[in-house]
């Protein structure tokens, strides 16, 4: 077990290094930060001075090495756009994204598992068919469009919910701000959370349904029924447990994508999280922020993968035979 | 009598009470980059600063100059190299400190320091001195007739406050840490900072001790400023009543906003011209199919290309009426603009074809057009329209549209032969255009001139503008430079961009050509 963990951590570090290299080499195609940083009235002399101050005149390996050196110490430099330490800006923005991801994750999980079980048990009912049809919309409509449609319906036409922002937030401790404690904060969460969670919800729902149908056809369920166990017990005690193994894997991986794909939702709803920060950074060619964000996301994905693998171990004893070393997902 | 007096007092109190809670919820696409007033020279940053800080002179919503912290300004009678500014008396900073000449000297020197982004506007100033508490002299190296117009975004800070909070130096974006001045303000302006979360929300409240309390409407007592980047969301926020005032209304949503009850759209020409630049200077250009020659070097080709562009069609189809066709690359507010030159660009495909044939390109040629897709109103669509129009005279255009962060370096690094650019003129004087777009490329001037145009006579004339105090003579020189620009068809002007502000009908304001609302001029009812 320990050897396995050590091996996984080593692999993870390697992945991060490669991600860093790829991300960093991409920055040369994003544009020239100097152009945005100096006003319209800049001279050639200003441009050259700034380039050398930022170290942009150095060759690529030197720039990458400097970046690694600093990043290992948790220092991602100063944002070109805001002139503040990147780590500080990220910490300031992270609560908004995590809260949004958490709420939409819970929504997706509860809704997904609930609807999934329902459509599996009542597979021929009208309600189940309606849900299945509607779920196609969730899978096929782009996030952007769902967001705009929700805004149009609930903010502009009905005037029930805010179309942008996070509402009033309460500060907890030094750097965590939460929208859970105020009415406007909770209201502001609803539309973005639905927008962000809808796709994941339909995905989980379809997964649960398929798995459940599969499990319900298996022999031990038939035996359970033959023993005269009640439906409730068969469905929820015996079938559900075995359905959840793949669901946990997918959910874990999807949680990562919820945070990563929050970019679009955050842009539509002006949600002040790290995704919106990243979009701003791209437009301004704010390399330190982009680098830190990409590293953060990859650390997260690598970490989630690790946790999912370990959870797998805990849930399914058959996997404890050490054969998963080659599987890095 | 006493009762009447008391009643009047009560009435007055109640009206001031109702007026005392006028919150303006204001949204635009971008946020201010920093609160340090000298660190960035950028529109949204200046706009927010204008609510809290003040320069010596401001431009009102019509673009006319108006005294803010200065009451009078003029060149010294016996010495044209000195500008004398008389300061407003009795002005206090938000923390209660007096505004004096020392602060002006301090602020100008601070803005001239290396890390400041404002220093290019102040290069002609060699010394600033305080004569007494309310008189300041600006010494320039050679007479500078348009010095005041360079000061309209140059904010005054309190010397004592800056020293006490260790912000004498301008925020150094690449080097230092965040400074006190980048997150706190102490200005003389009509509003004080209450809270600020960059990119999220900024709240300002009325300055009770503002010197101009009786001169301006000052109906707004609180400003809640929220950047909303996504245009659809911004419009939705206005439609749903969550904000009262938005800038940058997308042209396709103008109708929707205007038709909604309780909302209005106000429109005015912006201080920005959109045009194409042509690389006429190179011997051969990279992205064409003509070997060993540069078709753009021939003025007839440039003229033909300009004649092929149908500006009215672009206005109707691409801009939905929201533009003003242009014939010169100066907006109408600018000294040196003439109606005659601005109307000069006419569409005439047959004449254009004849010119192409005369230049030896009857079969045309192909070329790449570089265009931004996130900078100007419908920028990429304008370029697409131009592709079709140029095809009519045989110029086969291969369009390459990309984000501004990648587009602009092409121009400043001489890597494009045919490009779109937009230019605003904050000083309202042609010299500004010539310095950046017409002068040969040197370390100090011509940084945006991607045309390769270089003419020593024109360069001399441009240089002479900086110190010519005889305004008639100076304007004559400006006209002769414009004549060269027009005859050479240095650029192909497209149109003057139009600004749209959307607002609730209780908000009263006019659109300012610089897109910088100054809330003290706003009325609320």
mmCIF file of C-alpha atoms in Angstrom, chain A residues 100 103 154-155 158-168 179-194 269 271, chain B residues 242:
data_model
loop_
_atom_site.group_PDB
_atom_site.id
_atom_site.type_symbol
_atom_site.label_atom_id
_atom_site.label_comp_id
_atom_site.label_asym_id
_atom_site.label_seq_id
_atom_site.Cartn_x
_atom_site.Cartn_y
_atom_site.Cartn_z
ATOM 1 C CA UNK A 100 -20.143 27.037 -6.469
ATOM 2 C CA UNK A 103 -23.238 23.217 -4.479
ATOM 3 C CA UNK A 154 -35.495 33.845 -13.956
ATOM 4 C CA UNK A 155 -33.839 37.270 -13.888
ATOM 5 C CA UNK A 158 -39.592 36.691 -13.701
ATOM 6 C CA UNK A 159 -37.196 38.856 -11.719
ATOM 7 C CA UNK A 160 -36.737 36.203 -9.043
ATOM 8 C CA UNK A 161 -33.021 35.637 -9.033
ATOM 9 C CA UNK A 162 -29.971 37.814 -9.670
ATOM 10 C CA UNK A 163 -28.290 37.556 -13.059
ATOM 11 C CA UNK A 164 -24.748 38.227 -11.922
ATOM 12 C CA UNK A 165 -22.382 38.276 -8.985
ATOM 13 C CA UNK A 166 -22.267 36.516 -5.685
ATOM 14 C CA UNK A 167 -24.576 38.654 -3.570
ATOM 15 C CA UNK A 168 -23.508 39.662 -0.081
ATOM 16 C CA UNK A 179 -22.293 33.331 0.359
ATOM 17 C CA UNK A 180 -24.085 30.634 2.355
ATOM 18 C CA UNK A 181 -25.054 32.896 5.219
ATOM 19 C CA UNK A 182 -26.947 35.669 3.463
ATOM 20 C CA UNK A 183 -30.178 35.570 1.532
ATOM 21 C CA UNK A 184 -28.724 37.348 -1.484
ATOM 22 C CA UNK A 185 -25.725 35.035 -1.385
ATOM 23 C CA UNK A 186 -27.909 31.937 -1.474
ATOM 24 C CA UNK A 187 -30.122 33.374 -4.194
ATOM 25 C CA UNK A 188 -27.093 34.204 -6.302
ATOM 26 C CA UNK A 189 -25.895 30.603 -6.035
ATOM 27 C CA UNK A 190 -28.973 28.986 -7.560
ATOM 28 C CA UNK A 191 -28.682 29.788 -11.266
ATOM 29 C CA UNK A 192 -24.923 29.307 -11.626
ATOM 30 C CA UNK A 193 -25.073 26.065 -9.631
ATOM 31 C CA UNK A 194 -27.797 24.677 -11.877
ATOM 32 C CA UNK A 269 -22.775 34.930 -14.311
ATOM 33 C CA UNK A 271 -19.143 34.834 -10.633
ATOM 34 C CA UNK B 242 -30.254 44.998 -11.005
#
